[in-house]
Amino acid sequence: MSDQPTDDELAAALRALRIEQPTAGVNKLHASLLAAHTTWLVSQKRTHKILQREQLLLGTNTGSSKPGAKSNAPEYRLNQLLDVSKLSKKIDVKDFGKPKGKGIVLTEPVKQGETVWKEDPFIFAATWEVLDHVHRGNACAHCISQIKPGSSLIMTCPGSRLPDAPRPCSVRFCSRLCLQRAVTHPLICTAQNPSIIPLLLLSRELQWQALLALATCAARIVLATDELDQREAFEIYQSLAYVEPGSALWKQIIRPTEAQVQKGYDVYKAALVDTKDEQSALLRKTLKTAVPLPENMHKELFTPEGYRRGIARMNLNLEQNGGLHALHSHLNHSCDPNVSAKHVEQRTALSRLSVISHRDLEAGEELTISYVDPSHPVHARRLNLRAWGIPHCDCKQCTDQEKELKDKGEWVDETTANSTAVPAAVAPTADGSDPMPQKDLDNLEGEIKQHLGFF
Ligand SMILES: [Zn+2]
Ligand SMILES: [Zn+2]
Ligand SMILES: [Zn+2]
């Protein structure tokens, strides 16, 4: 059996491969494409055409980087309700204007190794391996710390006691406090809200963390029990940077095909809005304690356009372990970052982030993390950064390396030359990365998994 993929399917497959193989030439990508899709009949010429259309050829520069160029920079707004001083007196939020957006600057000097701030996640949508751990009841479904066997503090999900649940819920919480704080769980629980099951299955099948994260954000806002808390939660959500659905940037950052994005909308709405028939009595009781959702919030969360902005918000702001943080999401990228975010409170609150400085820093300096592996060559970094809505990184690190390669005659530009060979100098320094882009790779990969005993 062989078949012809549509242009959209081909583009989605090539975007995923490009992220895995940021320095591969057309020949190599074409070979990987056919290896991954053994029934596809695709010529190398067609692969080249789609790579060109999607601006995935090595050397592609999509950034006119004109300040204010609408389709070339994520949209953003400042969080009007965020009190930064509550988290740390050492920092402030600064609006740099487009295309850069907002960022975080120091208000006082900090020393190398100093913790600049600590922050619990707004929501946490764990990666699949960690989620398996949670679903087996081995990690707390709220703070994701390891559950100590035999601990007298362990609480089970109230949904685990529902007799008619189509899919029982076996998650556990490390303490009563975590159970109380797990305010999004009733809508994400397979026993209390069976309508969530198709969403969980789809996001898992496509390894699409953004969909689950968005549902968790919506659950957080829908289930808020007082108006101020709801307004604050919505403000955090709404002030996350996003890209306009349908823009060139949108295509660069969204991995699933158009049909998958649409299917995602259907299961998302079915799970959170049209759940009435399938809700357990327990969930209905919880929903009664929530404040009504104002029209503007409903619109931003649940219209097709709002949903698409939401997916982009998740893509641009989730940290690599699946946490979404009100303040951490402000940190801009640098290929030479000066802070990193770490999960250091392993025993008590594994999902809590600590932002720690790499070197002595002056007041006024902007704090930055790296959204991609800073040890990768410049081509690889720039291609991977496009998934973060950064069309073309022009930082000192990148321009210096580009110049160095050009001086040595080793610069590859597939958009002007027909060369598809990649010289050794730009071969990846690390082997294939995860198909999902990962923010802040300086953060030890799998820090959380490691603590939970994966390796
Ligand atoms: Zn816990
Ligand atoms: Zn549950
Ligand atoms: Zn750079």
CSV table of C-alpha atoms and ligand atoms in Angstrom, one decimal:
chain,number,residue,atom,x,y,z
A,1,MET,CA,0.0,0.0,0.0
A,2,SER,CA,1.3,3.4,-0.9
A,3,ASP,CA,-0.3,6.8,-0.7
A,4,GLN,CA,0.2,10.4,-1.4
A,5,PRO,CA,0.1,12.7,1.7
A,6,THR,CA,-1.5,16.1,1.3
A,7,ASP,CA,0.7,19.2,1.4
A,8,ASP,CA,-0.4,19.9,4.9
A,9,GLU,CA,0.4,16.4,6.1
A,10,LEU,CA,3.8,16.6,4.4
A,11,ALA,CA,4.5,20.0,5.9
A,12,ALA,CA,3.6,18.8,9.4
A,13,ALA,CA,5.8,15.8,9.1
A,14,LEU,CA,8.7,17.9,7.8
A,15,ARG,CA,8.3,20.5,10.5
A,16,ALA,CA,8.6,17.7,13.1
A,17,LEU,CA,11.6,16.2,11.4
A,18,ARG,CA,13.3,19.6,11.1
A,19,ILE,CA,13.0,20.1,14.9
A,20,GLU,CA,14.6,16.6,15.4
A,21,GLN,CA,17.3,17.2,12.8
A,22,PRO,CA,18.0,20.9,12.8
A,23,THR,CA,21.1,20.7,10.6
A,24,ALA,CA,20.1,18.0,8.1
A,25,GLY,CA,20.2,18.8,4.4
A,26,VAL,CA,17.3,18.1,2.0
A,27,ASN,CA,18.6,14.6,1.1
A,28,LYS,CA,18.8,13.5,4.7
A,29,LEU,CA,15.4,14.9,5.6
A,30,HIS,CA,13.9,13.3,2.6
A,31,ALA,CA,15.3,9.9,3.6
A,32,SER,CA,14.1,10.3,7.2
A,33,LEU,CA,10.7,11.3,5.9
A,34,LEU,CA,10.4,8.1,3.8
A,35,ALA,CA,11.8,6.0,6.7
A,36,ALA,CA,9.2,7.4,9.1
A,37,HIS,CA,6.3,7.1,6.6
A,38,THR,CA,7.0,3.9,4.7
A,39,THR,CA,3.8,4.0,2.7
A,40,TRP,CA,4.2,7.6,1.4
A,41,LEU,CA,5.1,8.2,-2.2
A,42,VAL,CA,6.9,11.5,-2.2
A,43,SER,CA,9.6,12.7,-4.6
A,44,GLN,CA,12.7,14.6,-3.3
A,45,LYS,CA,11.6,17.5,-5.5
A,46,ARG,CA,8.3,17.7,-3.6
A,47,THR,CA,10.1,17.5,-0.3
A,48,HIS,CA,12.3,20.4,-1.4
A,49,LYS,CA,9.3,22.4,-2.5
A,50,ILE,CA,7.5,22.0,0.8
A,51,LEU,CA,10.6,22.7,2.8
A,52,GLN,CA,11.0,25.9,0.8
A,53,ARG,CA,7.3,26.8,1.2
A,54,GLU,CA,7.5,26.2,5.0
A,55,GLN,CA,10.8,28.1,5.2
A,56,LEU,CA,12.5,25.1,6.6
A,57,LEU,CA,15.6,25.1,4.3
A,58,LEU,CA,19.0,25.7,6.0
A,59,GLY,CA,19.9,29.4,6.0
A,60,THR,CA,16.3,30.5,5.7
A,61,ASN,CA,15.9,33.9,7.2
A,62,THR,CA,12.2,34.7,7.8
A,63,GLY,CA,12.9,37.6,10.0
A,64,SER,CA,12.6,41.1,8.6
A,65,SER,CA,12.7,41.9,12.3
A,66,LYS,CA,11.1,45.3,11.7
A,67,PRO,CA,9.8,46.5,15.0
A,68,GLY,CA,6.1,46.2,15.1
A,69,ALA,CA,5.9,43.9,12.0
A,70,LYS,CA,2.6,42.2,13.0
A,71,SER,CA,3.1,38.7,11.7
A,72,ASN,CA,6.7,38.5,12.8
A,73,ALA,CA,6.4,38.8,16.5
A,74,PRO,CA,4.2,37.3,19.1
A,75,GLU,CA,1.4,39.4,20.5
A,76,TYR,CA,1.6,40.2,24.2
A,77,ARG,CA,0.2,42.4,26.9
A,78,LEU,CA,1.3,43.2,30.5
A,79,ASN,CA,-0.4,41.5,33.4
A,80,GLN,CA,-2.3,44.3,35.2
A,81,LEU,CA,-2.8,42.3,38.4
A,82,LEU,CA,0.6,40.7,38.9
A,83,ASP,CA,2.4,42.0,41.9
A,84,VAL,CA,6.0,41.1,41.2
A,85,SER,CA,7.2,42.3,44.6
A,86,LYS,CA,5.3,39.5,46.2
A,87,LEU,CA,7.6,37.0,44.6
A,88,SER,CA,10.9,38.9,44.7
A,89,LYS,CA,12.1,42.5,45.4
A,90,LYS,CA,15.1,41.9,43.1
A,91,ILE,CA,13.2,42.1,39.8
A,92,ASP,CA,10.7,44.0,37.8
A,93,VAL,CA,8.8,43.4,34.6
A,94,LYS,CA,9.8,45.7,31.7
A,95,ASP,CA,8.0,46.3,28.4
A,96,PHE,CA,10.6,46.3,25.6
A,97,GLY,CA,8.0,46.9,22.8
A,98,LYS,CA,7.7,44.7,19.8
A,99,PRO,CA,9.1,42.5,18.5
A,100,LYS,CA,10.8,41.6,21.8
A,101,GLY,CA,7.8,42.1,24.0
A,102,LYS,CA,8.1,42.0,27.8
A,103,GLY,CA,10.9,40.8,29.9
A,104,ILE,CA,12.4,40.7,33.4
A,105,VAL,CA,15.1,43.1,34.6
A,106,LEU,CA,17.0,43.1,37.9
A,107,THR,CA,16.4,46.0,40.3
A,108,GLU,CA,19.5,45.1,42.4
A,109,PRO,CA,22.7,43.2,41.8
A,110,VAL,CA,22.7,39.5,42.4
A,111,LYS,CA,25.6,37.0,42.9
A,112,GLN,CA,26.4,33.9,40.9
A,113,GLY,CA,24.4,31.0,42.2
A,114,GLU,CA,21.8,33.2,43.9
A,115,THR,CA,18.1,32.3,43.8
A,116,VAL,CA,16.4,35.3,42.2
A,117,TRP,CA,12.9,34.0,42.8
A,118,LYS,CA,10.8,30.9,43.5
A,119,GLU,CA,7.5,30.3,41.9
A,120,ASP,CA,4.8,27.6,42.0
A,121,PRO,CA,3.1,26.9,38.7
A,122,PHE,CA,-0.1,28.5,37.6
A,123,ILE,CA,-0.9,25.1,36.1
A,124,PHE,CA,1.1,22.0,35.5
A,125,ALA,CA,0.5,19.7,32.6
A,126,ALA,CA,3.1,16.9,33.2
A,127,THR,CA,4.9,15.2,30.3
A,128,TRP,CA,3.7,11.7,29.5
A,129,GLU,CA,6.2,9.7,31.4
A,130,VAL,CA,5.6,11.8,34.5
A,131,LEU,CA,1.8,11.6,33.9
A,132,ASP,CA,2.0,7.8,33.9
A,133,HIS,CA,3.7,8.0,37.2
A,134,VAL,CA,0.9,10.3,38.5
A,135,HIS,CA,-1.8,8.0,37.1
A,136,ARG,CA,-0.3,5.0,38.8
A,137,GLY,CA,-0.5,6.9,42.1
A,138,ASN,CA,3.3,7.1,42.5
A,139,ALA,CA,3.6,10.9,42.2
A,140,CYS,CA,1.4,13.5,43.7
A,141,ALA,CA,-1.2,14.7,41.2
A,142,HIS,CA,-0.7,18.3,42.4
A,143,CYS,CA,3.0,19.0,43.3
A,144,ILE,CA,4.3,15.8,41.5
A,145,SER,CA,6.7,15.0,44.3
A,146,GLN,CA,7.2,11.3,44.9
A,147,ILE,CA,4.5,9.6,47.1
A,148,LYS,CA,6.2,8.0,50.0
A,149,PRO,CA,4.8,4.4,50.3
A,150,GLY,CA,3.0,4.0,53.6
A,151,SER,CA,2.8,7.7,54.4
A,152,SER,CA,-0.3,8.4,56.5
A,153,LEU,CA,-0.7,11.8,54.8
A,154,ILE,CA,-1.6,10.3,51.4
A,155,MET,CA,-5.1,11.3,50.0
A,156,THR,CA,-6.9,9.6,47.1
A,157,CYS,CA,-8.9,11.4,44.5
A,158,PRO,CA,-12.6,11.7,45.6
A,159,GLY,CA,-13.4,10.4,42.1
A,160,SER,CA,-11.8,7.1,42.9
A,161,ARG,CA,-14.9,6.2,45.0
A,162,LEU,CA,-17.4,6.8,42.3
A,163,PRO,CA,-19.0,3.4,41.6
A,164,ASP,CA,-20.2,4.0,38.0
A,165,ALA,CA,-17.2,5.8,36.5
A,166,PRO,CA,-16.3,4.4,33.1
A,167,ARG,CA,-12.6,5.0,33.8
A,168,PRO,CA,-11.7,5.0,37.5
A,169,CYS,CA,-9.2,7.7,38.7
A,170,SER,CA,-6.3,6.3,40.6
A,171,VAL,CA,-4.3,9.5,41.2
A,172,ARG,CA,-3.2,10.3,44.7
A,173,PHE,CA,-2.0,13.5,46.6
A,174,CYS,CA,0.9,13.6,49.0
A,175,SER,CA,-1.1,15.5,51.5
A,176,ARG,CA,-4.5,17.1,52.3
A,177,LEU,CA,-3.1,20.5,51.3
A,178,CYS,CA,-2.1,19.2,47.8
A,179,LEU,CA,-5.6,17.7,47.4
A,180,GLN,CA,-7.2,21.1,48.3
A,181,ARG,CA,-4.8,23.0,46.0
A,182,ALA,CA,-5.5,20.7,43.1
A,183,VAL,CA,-8.3,22.9,42.0
A,184,THR,CA,-8.2,21.9,38.3
A,185,HIS,CA,-8.4,18.2,38.9
A,186,PRO,CA,-12.2,17.8,39.0
A,187,LEU,CA,-12.5,18.7,35.3
A,188,ILE,CA,-9.4,16.7,34.3
A,189,CYS,CA,-10.4,13.6,36.3
A,190,THR,CA,-11.5,10.6,34.2
A,191,ALA,CA,-13.9,9.5,36.9
A,192,GLN,CA,-15.5,12.9,37.8
A,193,ASN,CA,-15.6,14.2,34.2
A,194,PRO,CA,-15.5,11.3,31.7
A,195,SER,CA,-15.8,13.8,28.8
A,196,ILE,CA,-12.1,14.6,29.3
A,197,ILE,CA,-11.1,11.1,28.2
A,198,PRO,CA,-11.1,11.8,24.4
A,199,LEU,CA,-8.9,14.9,25.0
A,200,LEU,CA,-6.5,12.9,27.1
A,201,LEU,CA,-6.3,10.2,24.5
A,202,LEU,CA,-5.8,12.7,21.6
A,203,SER,CA,-3.2,14.7,23.3
A,204,ARG,CA,-1.3,11.5,24.2
A,205,GLU,CA,-1.6,10.0,20.8
A,206,LEU,CA,-0.2,13.2,19.2
A,207,GLN,CA,2.2,13.8,22.1
A,208,TRP,CA,0.5,17.2,22.2
A,209,GLN,CA,1.1,18.6,25.6
A,210,ALA,CA,-0.2,22.1,24.7
A,211,LEU,CA,-3.8,20.7,24.4
A,212,LEU,CA,-3.8,19.2,27.9
A,213,ALA,CA,-2.1,22.3,29.3
A,214,LEU,CA,-4.8,24.5,27.7
A,215,ALA,CA,-7.6,22.3,29.1
A,216,THR,CA,-6.0,22.6,32.5
A,217,CYS,CA,-5.8,26.5,32.2
A,218,ALA,CA,-9.5,26.6,31.2
A,219,ALA,CA,-10.3,24.3,34.2
A,220,ARG,CA,-8.4,26.6,36.5
A,221,ILE,CA,-10.5,29.6,35.4
A,222,VAL,CA,-13.8,27.8,35.1
A,223,LEU,CA,-13.5,26.3,38.6
A,224,ALA,CA,-12.4,29.4,40.4
A,225,THR,CA,-14.5,30.0,43.6
A,226,ASP,CA,-14.2,33.7,44.0
A,227,GLU,CA,-14.3,36.6,41.5
A,228,LEU,CA,-10.9,38.1,42.3
A,229,ASP,CA,-9.2,34.7,42.0
A,230,GLN,CA,-10.9,34.1,38.7
A,231,ARG,CA,-9.9,37.6,37.4
A,232,GLU,CA,-6.3,37.0,38.5
A,233,ALA,CA,-6.2,33.6,36.9
A,234,PHE,CA,-7.7,34.9,33.7
A,235,GLU,CA,-5.2,37.8,33.7
A,236,ILE,CA,-2.3,35.4,33.9
A,237,TYR,CA,-3.7,33.4,31.1
A,238,GLN,CA,-4.5,36.4,28.9
A,239,SER,CA,-1.2,38.1,29.3
A,240,LEU,CA,0.7,35.0,28.1
A,241,ALA,CA,2.4,35.9,24.7
A,242,TYR,CA,0.7,34.3,21.7
A,243,VAL,CA,0.7,34.5,17.9
A,244,GLU,CA,-2.2,35.3,15.7
A,245,PRO,CA,-3.9,32.2,14.4
A,246,GLY,CA,-3.3,31.7,10.7
A,247,SER,CA,-0.2,34.0,10.6
A,248,ALA,CA,3.1,32.8,9.2
A,249,LEU,CA,4.4,32.6,12.8
A,250,TRP,CA,1.4,30.4,13.8
A,251,LYS,CA,2.4,27.9,11.1
A,252,GLN,CA,6.0,27.9,12.5
A,253,ILE,CA,5.1,27.2,16.0
A,254,ILE,CA,2.1,24.7,15.7
A,255,ARG,CA,3.2,21.2,15.0
A,256,PRO,CA,-0.1,19.3,14.5
A,257,THR,CA,-1.9,19.5,11.1
A,258,GLU,CA,-4.9,21.7,10.6
A,259,ALA,CA,-7.2,18.7,10.8
A,260,GLN,CA,-5.6,17.7,14.2
A,261,VAL,CA,-5.9,21.3,15.5
A,262,GLN,CA,-9.6,21.2,14.6
A,263,LYS,CA,-10.1,17.8,16.2
A,264,GLY,CA,-8.4,19.2,19.3
A,265,TYR,CA,-11.0,22.0,19.4
A,266,ASP,CA,-13.8,19.5,19.2
A,267,VAL,CA,-12.6,17.4,22.1
A,268,TYR,CA,-11.5,20.5,24.2
A,269,LYS,CA,-15.0,21.9,23.9
A,270,ALA,CA,-16.7,18.6,24.6
A,271,ALA,CA,-14.5,18.1,27.7
A,272,LEU,CA,-15.1,21.5,29.2
A,273,VAL,CA,-18.2,23.2,27.9
A,274,ASP,CA,-20.6,20.5,26.7
A,275,THR,CA,-20.1,18.1,29.5
A,276,LYS,CA,-23.5,18.2,31.1
A,277,ASP,CA,-24.7,14.7,30.3
A,278,GLU,CA,-21.6,12.9,31.5
A,279,GLN,CA,-20.8,14.9,34.6
A,280,SER,CA,-20.7,13.0,37.8
A,281,ALA,CA,-22.8,14.4,40.7
A,282,LEU,CA,-19.6,15.1,42.4
A,283,LEU,CA,-18.4,17.4,39.6
A,284,ARG,CA,-21.8,19.1,39.4
A,285,LYS,CA,-21.5,19.9,43.1
A,286,THR,CA,-18.0,21.3,42.6
A,287,LEU,CA,-19.2,23.4,39.6
A,288,LYS,CA,-21.9,24.9,41.8
A,289,THR,CA,-19.3,26.3,44.2
A,290,ALA,CA,-17.6,28.1,41.2
A,291,VAL,CA,-18.3,31.7,40.3
A,292,PRO,CA,-20.1,32.1,36.9
A,293,LEU,CA,-17.8,32.5,33.9
A,294,PRO,CA,-18.1,36.1,32.5
A,295,GLU,CA,-18.8,36.4,28.7
A,296,ASN,CA,-15.4,37.8,27.8
A,297,MET,CA,-13.6,34.9,29.5
A,298,HIS,CA,-15.9,32.4,27.9
A,299,LYS,CA,-15.2,33.9,24.5
A,300,GLU,CA,-11.4,34.0,24.9
A,301,LEU,CA,-11.3,30.4,26.2
A,302,PHE,CA,-13.9,28.6,24.1
A,303,THR,CA,-14.5,30.3,20.7
A,304,PRO,CA,-12.5,28.7,17.8
A,305,GLU,CA,-10.2,31.7,17.5
A,306,GLY,CA,-9.7,31.9,21.3
A,307,TYR,CA,-8.8,28.3,21.4
A,308,ARG,CA,-6.2,28.7,18.7
A,309,ARG,CA,-4.7,31.7,20.5
A,310,GLY,CA,-4.7,29.5,23.6
A,311,ILE,CA,-2.8,26.7,21.9
A,312,ALA,CA,-0.2,29.2,20.8
A,313,ARG,CA,0.0,30.6,24.4
A,314,MET,CA,0.8,27.1,25.6
A,315,ASN,CA,3.4,26.5,22.9
A,316,LEU,CA,5.2,29.7,23.7
A,317,ASN,CA,5.1,29.6,27.5
A,318,LEU,CA,5.2,26.1,28.9
A,319,GLU,CA,8.6,25.2,30.5
A,320,GLN,CA,10.1,21.9,29.5
A,321,ASN,CA,8.5,19.8,32.3
A,322,GLY,CA,5.0,21.1,31.6
A,323,GLY,CA,4.8,23.9,34.1
A,324,LEU,CA,3.2,27.3,33.2
A,325,HIS,CA,4.4,30.1,35.5
A,326,ALA,CA,3.0,33.6,35.7
A,327,LEU,CA,6.4,35.2,36.0
A,328,HIS,CA,8.8,32.7,34.5
A,329,SER,CA,6.8,32.9,31.3
A,330,HIS,CA,8.1,36.5,31.0
A,331,LEU,CA,11.8,35.4,30.6
A,332,ASN,CA,13.2,36.1,27.1
A,333,HIS,CA,15.6,34.0,25.2
A,334,SER,CA,19.3,34.4,24.8
A,335,CYS,CA,21.8,32.0,23.3
A,336,ASP,CA,24.1,33.0,26.2
A,337,PRO,CA,21.6,33.0,29.1
A,338,ASN,CA,22.3,34.4,32.5
A,339,VAL,CA,19.8,32.5,34.7
A,340,SER,CA,18.3,29.0,34.6
A,341,ALA,CA,15.1,27.7,36.1
A,342,LYS,CA,15.5,24.6,38.2
A,343,HIS,CA,13.2,22.2,40.2
A,344,VAL,CA,15.3,22.0,43.4
A,345,GLU,CA,12.6,21.4,46.0
A,346,GLN,CA,12.4,17.7,45.2
A,347,ARG,CA,11.0,16.4,48.5
A,348,THR,CA,8.3,19.0,49.1
A,349,ALA,CA,7.3,20.7,45.9
A,350,LEU,CA,8.9,19.3,42.8
A,351,SER,CA,6.8,21.4,40.4
A,352,ARG,CA,8.1,24.7,42.1
A,353,LEU,CA,10.7,26.6,40.0
A,354,SER,CA,13.7,28.3,41.4
A,355,VAL,CA,15.4,30.9,39.1
A,356,ILE,CA,19.1,30.9,39.7
A,357,SER,CA,21.8,33.2,38.3
A,358,HIS,CA,24.7,31.9,36.3
A,359,ARG,CA,27.0,34.7,37.2
A,360,ASP,CA,27.3,38.0,39.1
A,361,LEU,CA,24.7,40.3,37.6
A,362,GLU,CA,24.2,44.1,37.8
A,363,ALA,CA,21.0,46.0,38.5
A,364,GLY,CA,19.2,46.8,35.3
A,365,GLU,CA,20.4,43.7,33.5
A,366,GLU,CA,17.7,41.7,31.7
A,367,LEU,CA,17.4,38.1,32.9
A,368,THR,CA,17.3,35.5,30.1
A,369,ILE,CA,17.1,31.7,29.7
A,370,SER,CA,17.8,29.7,26.6
A,371,TYR,CA,14.8,28.2,24.8
A,372,VAL,CA,17.1,25.9,22.9
A,373,ASP,CA,20.3,24.0,23.6
A,374,PRO,CA,23.0,26.8,23.6
A,375,SER,CA,25.7,24.3,22.7
A,376,HIS,CA,24.0,23.5,19.3
A,377,PRO,CA,25.4,25.3,16.3
A,378,VAL,CA,23.9,28.6,15.1
A,379,HIS,CA,21.8,27.0,12.3
A,380,ALA,CA,20.2,24.5,14.7
A,381,ARG,CA,19.5,27.2,17.3
A,382,ARG,CA,17.9,29.5,14.8
A,383,LEU,CA,15.7,26.8,13.3
A,384,ASN,CA,14.6,25.5,16.7
A,385,LEU,CA,13.9,29.1,17.9
A,386,ARG,CA,11.3,29.5,15.2
A,387,ALA,CA,9.1,27.1,17.2
A,388,TRP,CA,9.3,29.8,19.9
A,389,GLY,CA,8.1,32.5,17.6
A,390,ILE,CA,11.6,33.9,17.1
A,391,PRO,CA,12.0,34.1,13.4
A,392,HIS,CA,15.8,34.9,13.3
A,393,CYS,CA,18.1,35.1,16.3
A,394,ASP,CA,20.5,38.0,15.8
A,395,CYS,CA,22.2,37.8,19.2
A,396,LYS,CA,25.9,38.3,19.5
A,397,GLN,CA,26.5,34.6,19.9
A,398,CYS,CA,24.6,33.9,16.6
A,399,THR,CA,26.1,36.7,14.5
A,400,ASP,CA,29.7,35.9,15.7
A,401,GLN,CA,29.3,32.2,14.8
A,402,GLU,CA,27.7,33.0,11.5
A,403,LYS,CA,30.6,35.3,10.7
A,404,GLU,CA,33.2,32.7,11.8
A,405,LEU,CA,31.6,30.0,9.5
A,406,LYS,CA,31.4,32.4,6.6
A,407,ASP,CA,35.1,33.4,7.1
A,408,LYS,CA,36.0,29.7,7.0
A,409,GLY,CA,33.8,29.2,3.9
A,410,GLU,CA,31.7,26.7,5.8
A,411,TRP,CA,28.4,28.6,5.9
A,412,VAL,CA,25.5,26.6,4.4
A,413,ASP,CA,22.7,28.4,2.7
A,414,GLU,CA,20.3,26.0,1.0
A,415,THR,CA,18.0,28.9,-0.1
A,416,THR,CA,20.6,30.3,-2.5
A,417,ALA,CA,22.8,27.3,-3.3
A,418,ASN,CA,21.8,23.9,-4.3
A,419,SER,CA,24.2,22.3,-1.9
A,420,THR,CA,22.6,19.9,0.5
A,421,ALA,CA,25.8,18.7,2.1
A,422,VAL,CA,26.2,19.8,5.7
A,423,PRO,CA,29.9,20.4,6.6
A,424,ALA,CA,31.1,18.8,9.8
A,425,ALA,CA,31.4,22.2,11.4
A,426,VAL,CA,27.6,22.6,11.6
A,427,ALA,CA,26.8,18.9,12.4
A,428,PRO,CA,24.8,18.7,15.7
A,429,THR,CA,26.9,18.5,18.8
A,430,ALA,CA,24.2,16.5,20.5
A,431,ASP,CA,22.1,13.8,19.0
A,432,GLY,CA,18.4,14.1,18.0
A,433,SER,CA,16.4,16.2,20.4
A,434,ASP,CA,12.9,15.7,21.5
A,435,PRO,CA,10.3,16.4,18.8
A,436,MET,CA,8.7,18.9,21.1
A,437,PRO,CA,10.8,22.0,21.5
A,438,GLN,CA,12.0,22.4,25.0
A,439,LYS,CA,12.3,25.7,26.8
A,440,ASP,CA,15.3,26.3,29.0
A,441,LEU,CA,17.5,23.4,28.1
A,442,ASP,CA,20.0,24.6,30.5
A,443,ASN,CA,17.7,23.2,33.0
A,444,LEU,CA,18.9,19.6,33.5
A,445,GLU,CA,16.8,17.6,31.2
A,446,GLY,CA,14.5,15.2,33.0
A,447,GLU,CA,15.3,16.7,36.4
A,448,ILE,CA,11.8,15.8,37.5
A,449,LYS,CA,11.9,12.4,35.8
A,450,GLN,CA,15.2,11.7,37.5
A,451,HIS,CA,13.8,12.4,40.9
A,452,LEU,CA,10.8,10.2,40.3
A,453,GLY,CA,13.2,7.3,39.5
A,454,PHE,CA,13.1,7.1,35.7
A,455,PHE,CA,16.8,6.7,35.3
B,1,ZN,ZN,1.8,17.0,46.7
B,2,ZN,ZN,-9.5,12.1,39.9
B,3,ZN,ZN,21.2,33.6,19.2
